[in-house]
mmCIF file of C-alpha atoms and ligand atoms in Angstrom:
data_model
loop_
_atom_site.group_PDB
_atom_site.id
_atom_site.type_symbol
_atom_site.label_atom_id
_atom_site.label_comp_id
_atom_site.label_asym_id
_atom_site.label_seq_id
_atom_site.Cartn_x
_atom_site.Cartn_y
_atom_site.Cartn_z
ATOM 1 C CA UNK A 1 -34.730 -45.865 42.280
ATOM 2 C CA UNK A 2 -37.995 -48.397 42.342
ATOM 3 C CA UNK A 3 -38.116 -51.028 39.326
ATOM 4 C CA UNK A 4 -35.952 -52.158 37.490
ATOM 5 C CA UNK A 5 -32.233 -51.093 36.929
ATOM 6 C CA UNK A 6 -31.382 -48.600 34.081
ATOM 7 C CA UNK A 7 -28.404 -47.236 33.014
ATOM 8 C CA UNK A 8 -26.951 -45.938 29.811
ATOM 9 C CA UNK A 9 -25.620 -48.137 27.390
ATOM 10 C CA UNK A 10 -24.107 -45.506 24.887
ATOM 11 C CA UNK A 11 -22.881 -42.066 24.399
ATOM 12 C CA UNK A 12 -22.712 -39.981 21.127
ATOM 13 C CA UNK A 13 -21.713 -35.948 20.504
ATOM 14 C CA UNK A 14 -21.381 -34.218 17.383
ATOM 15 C CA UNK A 15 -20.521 -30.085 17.409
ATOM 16 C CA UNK A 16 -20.599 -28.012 14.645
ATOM 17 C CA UNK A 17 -17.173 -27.559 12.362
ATOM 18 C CA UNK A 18 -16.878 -23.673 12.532
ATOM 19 C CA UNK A 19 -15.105 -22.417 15.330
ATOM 20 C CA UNK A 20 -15.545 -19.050 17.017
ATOM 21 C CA UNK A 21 -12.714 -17.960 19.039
ATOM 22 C CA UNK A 22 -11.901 -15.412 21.314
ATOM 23 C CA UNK A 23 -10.197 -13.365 18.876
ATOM 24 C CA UNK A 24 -12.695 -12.527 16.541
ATOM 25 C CA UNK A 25 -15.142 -11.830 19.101
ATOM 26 C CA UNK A 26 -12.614 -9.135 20.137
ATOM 27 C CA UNK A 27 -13.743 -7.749 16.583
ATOM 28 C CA UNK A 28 -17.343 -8.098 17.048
ATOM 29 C CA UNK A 29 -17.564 -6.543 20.879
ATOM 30 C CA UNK A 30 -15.850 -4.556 23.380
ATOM 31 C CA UNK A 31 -14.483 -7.236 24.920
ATOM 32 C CA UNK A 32 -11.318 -9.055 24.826
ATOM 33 C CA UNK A 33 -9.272 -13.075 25.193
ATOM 34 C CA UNK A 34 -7.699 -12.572 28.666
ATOM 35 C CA UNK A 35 -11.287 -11.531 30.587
ATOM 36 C CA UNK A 36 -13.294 -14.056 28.754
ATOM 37 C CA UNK A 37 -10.684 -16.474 29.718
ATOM 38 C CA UNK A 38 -10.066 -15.166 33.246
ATOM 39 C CA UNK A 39 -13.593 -15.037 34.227
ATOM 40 C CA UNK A 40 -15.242 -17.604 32.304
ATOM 41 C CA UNK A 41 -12.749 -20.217 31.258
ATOM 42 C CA UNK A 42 -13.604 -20.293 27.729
ATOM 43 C CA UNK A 43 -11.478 -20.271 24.256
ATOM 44 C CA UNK A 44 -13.539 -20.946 21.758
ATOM 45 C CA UNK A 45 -17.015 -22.590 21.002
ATOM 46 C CA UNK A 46 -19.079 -23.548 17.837
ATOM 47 C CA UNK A 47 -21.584 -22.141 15.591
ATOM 48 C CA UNK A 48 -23.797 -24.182 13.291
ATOM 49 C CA UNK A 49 -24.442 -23.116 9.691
ATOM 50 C CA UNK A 50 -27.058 -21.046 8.204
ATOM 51 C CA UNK A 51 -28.557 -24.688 6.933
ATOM 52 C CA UNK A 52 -28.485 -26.968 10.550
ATOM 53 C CA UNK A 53 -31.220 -26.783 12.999
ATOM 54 C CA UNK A 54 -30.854 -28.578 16.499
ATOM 55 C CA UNK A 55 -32.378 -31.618 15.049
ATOM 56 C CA UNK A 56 -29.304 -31.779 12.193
ATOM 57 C CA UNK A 57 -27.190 -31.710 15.125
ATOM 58 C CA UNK A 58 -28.760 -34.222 17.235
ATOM 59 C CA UNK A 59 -29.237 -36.060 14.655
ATOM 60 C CA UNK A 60 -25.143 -36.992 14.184
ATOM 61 C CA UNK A 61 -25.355 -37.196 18.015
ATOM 62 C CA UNK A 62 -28.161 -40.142 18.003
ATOM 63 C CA UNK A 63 -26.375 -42.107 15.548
ATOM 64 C CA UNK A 64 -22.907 -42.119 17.529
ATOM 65 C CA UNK A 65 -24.893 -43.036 20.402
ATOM 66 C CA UNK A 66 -27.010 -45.948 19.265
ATOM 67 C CA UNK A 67 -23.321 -47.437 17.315
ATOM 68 C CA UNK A 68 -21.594 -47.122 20.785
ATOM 69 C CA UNK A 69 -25.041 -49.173 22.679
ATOM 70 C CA UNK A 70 -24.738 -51.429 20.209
ATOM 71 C CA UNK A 71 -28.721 -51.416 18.989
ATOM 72 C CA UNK A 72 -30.624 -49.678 16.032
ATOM 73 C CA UNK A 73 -33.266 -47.155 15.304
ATOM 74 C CA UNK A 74 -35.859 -49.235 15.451
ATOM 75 C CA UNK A 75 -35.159 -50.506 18.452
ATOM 76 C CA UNK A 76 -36.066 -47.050 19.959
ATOM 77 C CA UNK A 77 -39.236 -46.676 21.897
ATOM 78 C CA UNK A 78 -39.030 -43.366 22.803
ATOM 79 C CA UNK A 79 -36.802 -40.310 21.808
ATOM 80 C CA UNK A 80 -36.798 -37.317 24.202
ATOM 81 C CA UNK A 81 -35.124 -34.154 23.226
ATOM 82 C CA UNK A 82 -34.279 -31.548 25.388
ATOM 83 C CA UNK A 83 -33.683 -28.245 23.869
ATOM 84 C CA UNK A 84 -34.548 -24.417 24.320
ATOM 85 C CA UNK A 85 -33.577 -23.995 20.308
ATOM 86 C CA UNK A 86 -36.237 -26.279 19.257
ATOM 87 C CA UNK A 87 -35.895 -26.732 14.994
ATOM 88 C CA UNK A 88 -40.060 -24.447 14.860
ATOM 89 C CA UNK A 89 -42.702 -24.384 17.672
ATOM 90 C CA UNK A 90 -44.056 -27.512 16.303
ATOM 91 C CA UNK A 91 -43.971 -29.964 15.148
ATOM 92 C CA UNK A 92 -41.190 -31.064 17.801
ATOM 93 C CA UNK A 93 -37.425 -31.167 17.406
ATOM 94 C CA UNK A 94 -38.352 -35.080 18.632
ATOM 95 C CA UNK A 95 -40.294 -35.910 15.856
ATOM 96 C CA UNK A 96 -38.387 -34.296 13.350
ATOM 97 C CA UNK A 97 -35.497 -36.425 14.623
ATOM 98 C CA UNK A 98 -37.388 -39.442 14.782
ATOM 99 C CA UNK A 99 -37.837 -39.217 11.069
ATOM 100 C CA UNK A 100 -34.692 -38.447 10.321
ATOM 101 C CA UNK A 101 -33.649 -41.541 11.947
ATOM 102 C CA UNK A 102 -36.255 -43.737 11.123
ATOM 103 C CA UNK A 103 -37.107 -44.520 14.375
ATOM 104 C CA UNK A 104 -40.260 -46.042 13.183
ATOM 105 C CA UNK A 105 -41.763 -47.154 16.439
ATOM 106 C CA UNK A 106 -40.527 -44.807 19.006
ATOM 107 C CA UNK A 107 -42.931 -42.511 20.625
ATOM 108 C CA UNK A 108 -41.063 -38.378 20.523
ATOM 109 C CA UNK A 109 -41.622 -35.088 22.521
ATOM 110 C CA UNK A 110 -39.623 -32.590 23.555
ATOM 111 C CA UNK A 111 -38.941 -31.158 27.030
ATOM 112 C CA UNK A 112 -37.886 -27.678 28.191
ATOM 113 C CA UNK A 113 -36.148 -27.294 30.966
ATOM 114 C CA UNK A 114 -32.772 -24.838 29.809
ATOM 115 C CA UNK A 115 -29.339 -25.980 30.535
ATOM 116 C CA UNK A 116 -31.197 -29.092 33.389
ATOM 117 C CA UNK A 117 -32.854 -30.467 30.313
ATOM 118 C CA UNK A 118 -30.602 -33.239 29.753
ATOM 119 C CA UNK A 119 -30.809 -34.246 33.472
ATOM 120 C CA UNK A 120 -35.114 -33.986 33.416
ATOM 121 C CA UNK A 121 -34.889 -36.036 30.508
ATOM 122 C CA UNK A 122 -32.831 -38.768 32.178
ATOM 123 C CA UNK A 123 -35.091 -39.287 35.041
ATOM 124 C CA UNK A 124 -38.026 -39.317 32.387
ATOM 125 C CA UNK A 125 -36.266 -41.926 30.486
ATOM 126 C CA UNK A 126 -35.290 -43.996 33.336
ATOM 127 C CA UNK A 127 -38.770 -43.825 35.254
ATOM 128 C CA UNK A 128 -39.814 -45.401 31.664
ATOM 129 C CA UNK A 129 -37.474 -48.163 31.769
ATOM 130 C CA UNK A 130 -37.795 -49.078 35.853
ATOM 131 C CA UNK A 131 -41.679 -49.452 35.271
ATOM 132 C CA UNK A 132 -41.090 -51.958 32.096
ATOM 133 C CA UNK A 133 -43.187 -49.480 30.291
ATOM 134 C CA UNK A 134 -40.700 -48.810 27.701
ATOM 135 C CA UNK A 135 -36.780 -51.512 27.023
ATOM 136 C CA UNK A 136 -34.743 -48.401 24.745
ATOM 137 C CA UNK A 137 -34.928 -44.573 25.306
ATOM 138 C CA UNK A 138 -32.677 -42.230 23.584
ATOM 139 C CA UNK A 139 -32.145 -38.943 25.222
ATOM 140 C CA UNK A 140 -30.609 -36.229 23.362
ATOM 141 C CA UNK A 141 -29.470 -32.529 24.791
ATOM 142 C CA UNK A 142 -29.191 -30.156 21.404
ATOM 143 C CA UNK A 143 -28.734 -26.363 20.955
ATOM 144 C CA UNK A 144 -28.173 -24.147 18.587
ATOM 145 C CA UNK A 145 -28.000 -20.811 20.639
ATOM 146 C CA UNK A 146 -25.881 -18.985 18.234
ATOM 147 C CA UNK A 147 -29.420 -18.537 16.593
ATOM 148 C CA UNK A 148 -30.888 -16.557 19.651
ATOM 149 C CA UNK A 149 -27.539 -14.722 20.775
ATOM 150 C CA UNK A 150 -26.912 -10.849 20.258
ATOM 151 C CA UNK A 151 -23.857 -10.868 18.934
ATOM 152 C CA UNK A 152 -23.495 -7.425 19.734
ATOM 153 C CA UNK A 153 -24.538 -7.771 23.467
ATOM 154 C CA UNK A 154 -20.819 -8.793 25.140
ATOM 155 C CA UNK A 155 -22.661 -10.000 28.140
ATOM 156 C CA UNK A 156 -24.502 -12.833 26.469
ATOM 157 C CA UNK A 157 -22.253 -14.002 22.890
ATOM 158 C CA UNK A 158 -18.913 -14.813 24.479
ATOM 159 C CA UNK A 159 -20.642 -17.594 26.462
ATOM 160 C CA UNK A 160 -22.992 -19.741 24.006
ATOM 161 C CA UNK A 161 -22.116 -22.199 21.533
ATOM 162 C CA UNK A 162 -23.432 -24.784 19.425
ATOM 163 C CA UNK A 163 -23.724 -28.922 19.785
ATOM 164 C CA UNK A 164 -25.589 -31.983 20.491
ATOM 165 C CA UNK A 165 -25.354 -34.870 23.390
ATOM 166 C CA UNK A 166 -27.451 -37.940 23.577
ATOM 167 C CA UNK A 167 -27.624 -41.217 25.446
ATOM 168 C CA UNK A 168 -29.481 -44.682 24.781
ATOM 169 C CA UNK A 169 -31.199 -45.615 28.074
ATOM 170 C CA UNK A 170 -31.936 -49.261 28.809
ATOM 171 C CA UNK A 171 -31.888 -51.912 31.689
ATOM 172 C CA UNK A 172 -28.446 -52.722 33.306
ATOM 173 C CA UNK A 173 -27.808 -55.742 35.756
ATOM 174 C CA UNK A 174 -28.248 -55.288 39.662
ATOM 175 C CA UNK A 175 -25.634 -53.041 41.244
ATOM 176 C CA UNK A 176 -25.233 -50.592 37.865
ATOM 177 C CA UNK A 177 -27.008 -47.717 36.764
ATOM 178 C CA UNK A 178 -29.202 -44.747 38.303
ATOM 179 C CA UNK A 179 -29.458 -44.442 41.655
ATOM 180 C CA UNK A 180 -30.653 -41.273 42.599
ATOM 181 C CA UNK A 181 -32.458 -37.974 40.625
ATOM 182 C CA UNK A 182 -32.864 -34.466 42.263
ATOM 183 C CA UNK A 183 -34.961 -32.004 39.913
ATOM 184 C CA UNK A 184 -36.351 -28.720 41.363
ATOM 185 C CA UNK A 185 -37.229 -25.350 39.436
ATOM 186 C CA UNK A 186 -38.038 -21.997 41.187
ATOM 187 C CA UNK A 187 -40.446 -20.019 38.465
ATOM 188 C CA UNK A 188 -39.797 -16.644 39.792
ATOM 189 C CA UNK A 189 -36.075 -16.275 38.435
ATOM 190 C CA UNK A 190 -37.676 -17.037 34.991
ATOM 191 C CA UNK A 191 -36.837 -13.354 34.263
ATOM 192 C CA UNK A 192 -33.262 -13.881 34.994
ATOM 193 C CA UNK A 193 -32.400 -15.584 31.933
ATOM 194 C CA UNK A 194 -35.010 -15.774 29.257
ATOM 195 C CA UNK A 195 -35.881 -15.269 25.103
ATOM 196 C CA UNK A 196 -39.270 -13.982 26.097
ATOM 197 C CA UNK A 197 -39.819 -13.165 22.097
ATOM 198 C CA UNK A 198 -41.866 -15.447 19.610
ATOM 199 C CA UNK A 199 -43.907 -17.450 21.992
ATOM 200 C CA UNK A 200 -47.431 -16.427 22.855
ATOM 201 C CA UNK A 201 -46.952 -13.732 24.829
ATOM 202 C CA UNK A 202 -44.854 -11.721 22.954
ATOM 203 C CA UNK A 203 -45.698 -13.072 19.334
ATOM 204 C CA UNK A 204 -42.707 -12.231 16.481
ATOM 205 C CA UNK A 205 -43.261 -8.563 15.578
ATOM 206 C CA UNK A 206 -41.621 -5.292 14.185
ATOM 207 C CA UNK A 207 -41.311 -4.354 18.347
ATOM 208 C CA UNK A 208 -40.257 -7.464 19.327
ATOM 209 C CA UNK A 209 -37.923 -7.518 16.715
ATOM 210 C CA UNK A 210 -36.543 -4.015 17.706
ATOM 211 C CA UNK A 211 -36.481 -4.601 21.142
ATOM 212 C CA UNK A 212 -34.597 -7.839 20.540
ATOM 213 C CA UNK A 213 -36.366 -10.158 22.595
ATOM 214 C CA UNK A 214 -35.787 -12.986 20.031
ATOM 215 C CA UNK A 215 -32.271 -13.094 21.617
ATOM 216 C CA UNK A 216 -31.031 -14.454 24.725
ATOM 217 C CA UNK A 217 -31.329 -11.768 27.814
ATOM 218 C CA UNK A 218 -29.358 -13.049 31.071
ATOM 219 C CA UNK A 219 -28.437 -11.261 34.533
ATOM 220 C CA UNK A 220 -25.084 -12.587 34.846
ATOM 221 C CA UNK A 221 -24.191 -12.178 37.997
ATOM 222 C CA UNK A 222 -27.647 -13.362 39.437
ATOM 223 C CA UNK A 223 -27.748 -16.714 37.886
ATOM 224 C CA UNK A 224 -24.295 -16.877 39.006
ATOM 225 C CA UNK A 225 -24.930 -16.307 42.303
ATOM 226 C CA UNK A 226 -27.960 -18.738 41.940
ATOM 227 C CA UNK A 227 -25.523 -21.552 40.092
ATOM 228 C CA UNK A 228 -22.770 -21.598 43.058
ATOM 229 C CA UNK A 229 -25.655 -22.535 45.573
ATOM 230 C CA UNK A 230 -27.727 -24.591 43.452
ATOM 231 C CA UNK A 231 -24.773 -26.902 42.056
ATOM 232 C CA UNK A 232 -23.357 -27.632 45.412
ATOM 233 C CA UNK A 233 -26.813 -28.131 47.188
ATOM 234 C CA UNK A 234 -28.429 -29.797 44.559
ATOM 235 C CA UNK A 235 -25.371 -32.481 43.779
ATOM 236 C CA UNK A 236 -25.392 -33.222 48.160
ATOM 237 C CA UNK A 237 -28.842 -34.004 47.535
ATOM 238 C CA UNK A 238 -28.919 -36.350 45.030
ATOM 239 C CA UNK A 239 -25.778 -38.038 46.785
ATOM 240 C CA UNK A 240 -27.675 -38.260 49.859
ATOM 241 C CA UNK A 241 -30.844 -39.971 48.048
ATOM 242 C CA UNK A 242 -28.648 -42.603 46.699
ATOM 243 C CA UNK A 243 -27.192 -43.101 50.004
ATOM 244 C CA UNK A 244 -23.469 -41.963 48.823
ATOM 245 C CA UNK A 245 -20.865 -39.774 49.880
ATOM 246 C CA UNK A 246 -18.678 -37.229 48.514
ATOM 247 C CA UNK A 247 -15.669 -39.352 48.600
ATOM 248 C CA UNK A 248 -18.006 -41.887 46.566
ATOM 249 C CA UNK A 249 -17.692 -39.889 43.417
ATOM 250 C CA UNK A 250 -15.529 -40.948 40.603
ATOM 251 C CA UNK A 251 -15.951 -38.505 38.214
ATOM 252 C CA UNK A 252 -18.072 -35.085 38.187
ATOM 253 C CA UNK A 253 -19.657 -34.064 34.909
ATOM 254 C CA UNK A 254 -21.649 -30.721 35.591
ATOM 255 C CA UNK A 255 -23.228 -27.513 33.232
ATOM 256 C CA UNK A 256 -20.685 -26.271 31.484
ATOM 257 C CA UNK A 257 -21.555 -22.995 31.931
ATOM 258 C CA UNK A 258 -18.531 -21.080 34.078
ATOM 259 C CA UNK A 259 -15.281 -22.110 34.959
ATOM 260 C CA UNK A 260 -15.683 -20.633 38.233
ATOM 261 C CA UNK A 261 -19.266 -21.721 39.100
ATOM 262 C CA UNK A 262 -17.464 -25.552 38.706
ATOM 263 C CA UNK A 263 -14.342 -24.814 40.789
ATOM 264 C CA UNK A 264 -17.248 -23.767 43.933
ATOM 265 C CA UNK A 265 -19.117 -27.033 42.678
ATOM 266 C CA UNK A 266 -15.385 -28.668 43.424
ATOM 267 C CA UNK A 267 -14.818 -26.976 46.449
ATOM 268 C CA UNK A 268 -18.337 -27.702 48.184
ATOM 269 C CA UNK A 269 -17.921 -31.220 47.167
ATOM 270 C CA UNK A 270 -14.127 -31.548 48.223
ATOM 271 C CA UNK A 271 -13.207 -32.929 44.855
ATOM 272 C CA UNK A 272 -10.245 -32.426 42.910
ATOM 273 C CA UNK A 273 -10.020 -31.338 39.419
ATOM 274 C CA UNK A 274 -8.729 -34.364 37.813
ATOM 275 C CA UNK A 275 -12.353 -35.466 38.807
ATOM 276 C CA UNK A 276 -14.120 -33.251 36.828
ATOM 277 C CA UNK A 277 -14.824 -33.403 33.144
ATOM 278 C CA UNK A 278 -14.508 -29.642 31.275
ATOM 279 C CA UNK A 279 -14.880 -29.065 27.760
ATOM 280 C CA UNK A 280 -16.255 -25.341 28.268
ATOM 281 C CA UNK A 281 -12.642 -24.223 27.086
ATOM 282 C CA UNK A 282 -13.609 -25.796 23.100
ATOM 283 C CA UNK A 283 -16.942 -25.370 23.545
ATOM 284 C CA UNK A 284 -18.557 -22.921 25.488
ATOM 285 C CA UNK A 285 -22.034 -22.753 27.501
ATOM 286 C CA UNK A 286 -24.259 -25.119 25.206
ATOM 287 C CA UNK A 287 -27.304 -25.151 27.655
ATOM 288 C CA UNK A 288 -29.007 -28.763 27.159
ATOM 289 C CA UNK A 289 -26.266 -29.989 25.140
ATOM 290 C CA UNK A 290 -23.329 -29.405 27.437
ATOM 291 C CA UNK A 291 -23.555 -32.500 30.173
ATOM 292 C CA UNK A 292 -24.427 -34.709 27.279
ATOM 293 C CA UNK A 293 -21.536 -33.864 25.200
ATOM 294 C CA UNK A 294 -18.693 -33.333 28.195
ATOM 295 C CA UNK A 295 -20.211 -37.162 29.402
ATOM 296 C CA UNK A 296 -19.749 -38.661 25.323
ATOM 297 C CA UNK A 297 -16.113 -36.772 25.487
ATOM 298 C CA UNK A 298 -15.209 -38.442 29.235
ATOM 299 C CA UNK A 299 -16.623 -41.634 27.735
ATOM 300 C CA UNK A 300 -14.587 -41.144 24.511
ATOM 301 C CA UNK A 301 -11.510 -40.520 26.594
ATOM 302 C CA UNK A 302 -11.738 -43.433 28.481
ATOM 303 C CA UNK A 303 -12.314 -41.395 31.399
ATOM 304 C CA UNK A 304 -15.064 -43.989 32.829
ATOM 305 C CA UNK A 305 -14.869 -47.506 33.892
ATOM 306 C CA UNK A 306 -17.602 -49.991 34.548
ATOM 307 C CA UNK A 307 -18.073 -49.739 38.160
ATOM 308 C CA UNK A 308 -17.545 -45.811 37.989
ATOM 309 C CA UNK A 309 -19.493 -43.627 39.971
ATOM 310 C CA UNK A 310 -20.783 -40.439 38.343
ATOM 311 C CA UNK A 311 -22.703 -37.143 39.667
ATOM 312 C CA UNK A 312 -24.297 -35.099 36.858
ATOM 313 C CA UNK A 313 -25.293 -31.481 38.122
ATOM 314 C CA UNK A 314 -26.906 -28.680 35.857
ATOM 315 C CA UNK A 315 -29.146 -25.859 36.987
ATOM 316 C CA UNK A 316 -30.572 -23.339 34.096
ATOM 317 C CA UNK A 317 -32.960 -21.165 32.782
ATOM 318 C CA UNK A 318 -36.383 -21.590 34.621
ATOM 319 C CA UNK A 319 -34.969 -21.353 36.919
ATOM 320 C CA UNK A 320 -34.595 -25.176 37.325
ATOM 321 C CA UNK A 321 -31.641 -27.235 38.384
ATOM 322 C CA UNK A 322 -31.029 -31.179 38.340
ATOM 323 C CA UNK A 323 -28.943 -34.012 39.367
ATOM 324 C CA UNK A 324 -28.113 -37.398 39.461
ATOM 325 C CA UNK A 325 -25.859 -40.281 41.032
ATOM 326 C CA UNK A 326 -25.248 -43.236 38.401
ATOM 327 C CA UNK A 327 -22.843 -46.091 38.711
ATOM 328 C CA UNK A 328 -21.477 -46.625 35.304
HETATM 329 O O1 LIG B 401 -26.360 -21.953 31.603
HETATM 330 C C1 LIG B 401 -26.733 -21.031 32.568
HETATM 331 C C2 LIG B 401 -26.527 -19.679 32.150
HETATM 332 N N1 LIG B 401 -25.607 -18.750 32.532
HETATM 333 C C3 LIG B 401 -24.602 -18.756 33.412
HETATM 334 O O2 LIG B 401 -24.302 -19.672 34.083
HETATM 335 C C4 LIG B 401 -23.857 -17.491 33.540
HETATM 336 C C5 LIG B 401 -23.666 -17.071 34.968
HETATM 337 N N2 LIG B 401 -22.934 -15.832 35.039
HETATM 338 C C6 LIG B 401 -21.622 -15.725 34.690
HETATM 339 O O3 LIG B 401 -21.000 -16.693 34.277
HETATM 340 C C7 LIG B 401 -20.953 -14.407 34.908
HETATM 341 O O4 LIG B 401 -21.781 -13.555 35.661
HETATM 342 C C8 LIG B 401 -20.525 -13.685 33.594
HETATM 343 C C9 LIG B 401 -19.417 -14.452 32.927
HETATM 344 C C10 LIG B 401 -21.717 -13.573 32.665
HETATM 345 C C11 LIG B 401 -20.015 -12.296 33.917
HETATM 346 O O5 LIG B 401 -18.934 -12.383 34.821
HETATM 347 P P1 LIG B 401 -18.873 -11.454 36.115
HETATM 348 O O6 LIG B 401 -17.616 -11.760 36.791
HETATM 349 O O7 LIG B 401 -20.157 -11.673 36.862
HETATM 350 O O8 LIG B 401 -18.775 -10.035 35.475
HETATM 351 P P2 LIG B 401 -19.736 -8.791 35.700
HETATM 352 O O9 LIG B 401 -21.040 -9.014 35.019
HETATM 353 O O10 LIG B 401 -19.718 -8.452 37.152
HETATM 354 O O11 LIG B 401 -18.929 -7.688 34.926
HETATM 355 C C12 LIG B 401 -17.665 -7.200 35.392
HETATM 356 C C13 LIG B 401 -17.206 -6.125 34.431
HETATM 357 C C14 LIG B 401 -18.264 -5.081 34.142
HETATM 358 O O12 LIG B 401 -17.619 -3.851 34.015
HETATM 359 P P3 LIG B 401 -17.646 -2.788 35.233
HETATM 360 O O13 LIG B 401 -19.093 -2.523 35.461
HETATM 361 O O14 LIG B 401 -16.976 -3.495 36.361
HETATM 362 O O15 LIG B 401 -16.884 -1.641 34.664
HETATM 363 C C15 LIG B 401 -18.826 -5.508 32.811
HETATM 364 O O16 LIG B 401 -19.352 -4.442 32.076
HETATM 365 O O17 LIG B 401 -16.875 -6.727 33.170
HETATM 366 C C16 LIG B 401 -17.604 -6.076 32.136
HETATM 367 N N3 LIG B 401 -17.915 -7.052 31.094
HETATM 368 C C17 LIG B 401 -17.066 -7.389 30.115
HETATM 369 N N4 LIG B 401 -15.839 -6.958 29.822
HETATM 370 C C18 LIG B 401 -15.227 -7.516 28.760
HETATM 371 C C19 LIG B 401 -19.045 -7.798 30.956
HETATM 372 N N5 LIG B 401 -18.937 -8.606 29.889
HETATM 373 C C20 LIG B 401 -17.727 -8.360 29.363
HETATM 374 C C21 LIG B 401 -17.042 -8.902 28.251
HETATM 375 N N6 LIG B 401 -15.801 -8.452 28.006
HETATM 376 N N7 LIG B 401 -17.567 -9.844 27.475
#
């Protein structure tokens, strides 16, 4: 990284109440607990209510995060949300938060990037900081996916869930902080995973409705296939720009999207388990949201230590992917 050291100086999460297990989606779709669990890894996940949008969420998250760094609101000079459940087309889930928090002088926009958005906004934040443009960035992952799942498509609702992540970005001394980013996107899966309903191509309308393209639509087992190369080659990468190996890596804290998908990211990175953080068991696939939130609930859990050093993979819808190499 060129400038001047960043790093995060705190966490926050907040998920929904409701729960949504595996059992009463066994009454919604033909499906049932043993292969969600077997072939996924999760047990339940959370819904948001009729009333909260992704900014209620993130909202709960921000204000965890800027207690645990220690600085206010109005310290904030710029508040990047990443989200593909935005609260309207515009104006931005950012702004929207911004008021909410009364974030007074902090410049807001959103960024789209699927499940990587989290890790785009990072290196955003961070170029922000290194180049003294900006001293306090909050970066927040929220979703509300429930809102554009099919709950009667099995291939889609027993994966999604509901929450909100964020960070407060701002210089750290010599030694700490980001070392490395590794963002790529490859436009022409875009069709593998995709709400391609409500936007201007394929404005809301009686068809649209009908042909539910409001909703999530995902080929599985392509973006799996997809994840299990991306994860691996994309986390070496970033490791390799920071000048770090494999054995380097305290703790792993990738997409929650597959059980599976991380035991390959384990395997090509030689890591044990007990170096990995998963929450996808509580809390499902929660696209931006989920490296936010399974890095609060590591930091929560005492899980990292000054010094630390962490790899943060996610690939997504896009496609796009992203990592990056901090020391904590
Ligand atoms: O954030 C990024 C987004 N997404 C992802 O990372 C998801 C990546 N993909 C995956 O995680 C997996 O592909 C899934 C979990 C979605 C599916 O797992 P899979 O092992 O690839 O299963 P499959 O699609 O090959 O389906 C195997 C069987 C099929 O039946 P047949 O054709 O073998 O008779 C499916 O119809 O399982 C069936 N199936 C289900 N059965 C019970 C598919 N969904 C379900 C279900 N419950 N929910």
């Amino acid at each position: 990284m060129i400038g001047k050291p960043v790093g995060i100086w705190g966490t926050g999460m907040y998920v929904p109440e409701r729960v949504l297990s595996n059992a009463e989606l066994e009454k919604m779709v033909d499906t049932n607990d043993e292969w969600i669990v077997t072939r996924t890894g999760i047990k339940e996940r959370r819904i948001a209510s009729a009333e909260q949008a992704s900014s209620d969420l993130a909202y709960h998250a921000s204000v965890e995060a800027l207690a645990n760094a220690g600085i206010t609101a109005e310290d904030l000079d710029l508040i990047i949300v990443a989200t593909i459940t935005p609260d309207m087309a515009f104006p931005s889930t950012s702004c929207i938060l911004q008021d909410k928090l009364g974030a007074k002088k902090a410049a807001a926009f959103d960024l789209s990037a699927a499940c990587s958005g989290f890790i785009y906004g990072l290196a955003n934040a961070a170029n922000f900081i290194a180049t003294g443009i900006y001293k306090h960035v909050l970066v927040v992952g929220t979703e509300c996916l429930s809102k554009i799942t099919d709950y009667t498509d099995r291939n889609t609702c027993i994966l999604f869930g509901d929450g909100a992540g964020a960070v407060v970005l701002g210089e750290v001394e010599e030694g700490r902080g980001f070392r490395s980013f590794e963002l790529g996107a490859d436009g022409s899966g875009g069709p593998l995973l995709t709400a391609a309903g409500g936007g201007s191509r394929n404005p809301i309308s009686q068809e649209v409705l009908e042909s539910k393209k409001q909703f999530i639509y995902m080929a599985g087992k392509e973006v799996f296939k997809f994840a299990v190369k991306i994860m691996g080659s994309a986390g070496e990468e970033a490791l390799r720009k920071a000048g770090l190996d494999k054995t380097d890596i305290d703790l792993l804290v990738p997409h929650q999207a597959n059980f599976r998908i991380i035991q390959s990211s384990l395997e090509r990175l030689s890591l044990p388990e007990d170096k990995c953080m998963i929450n996808l068991n509580k809390y499902g696939n929660m696209s931006a949201a989920s490296i936010p939130v399974a890095l609060a609930e590591a930091n929560k859990e005492g899980r990292i230590k000054p010094g630390d050093t962490l790899l943060l993979v996610g690939f997504g819808g896009g496609l796009t992917w992203g990592a990056t190499v901090l020391v904590w």
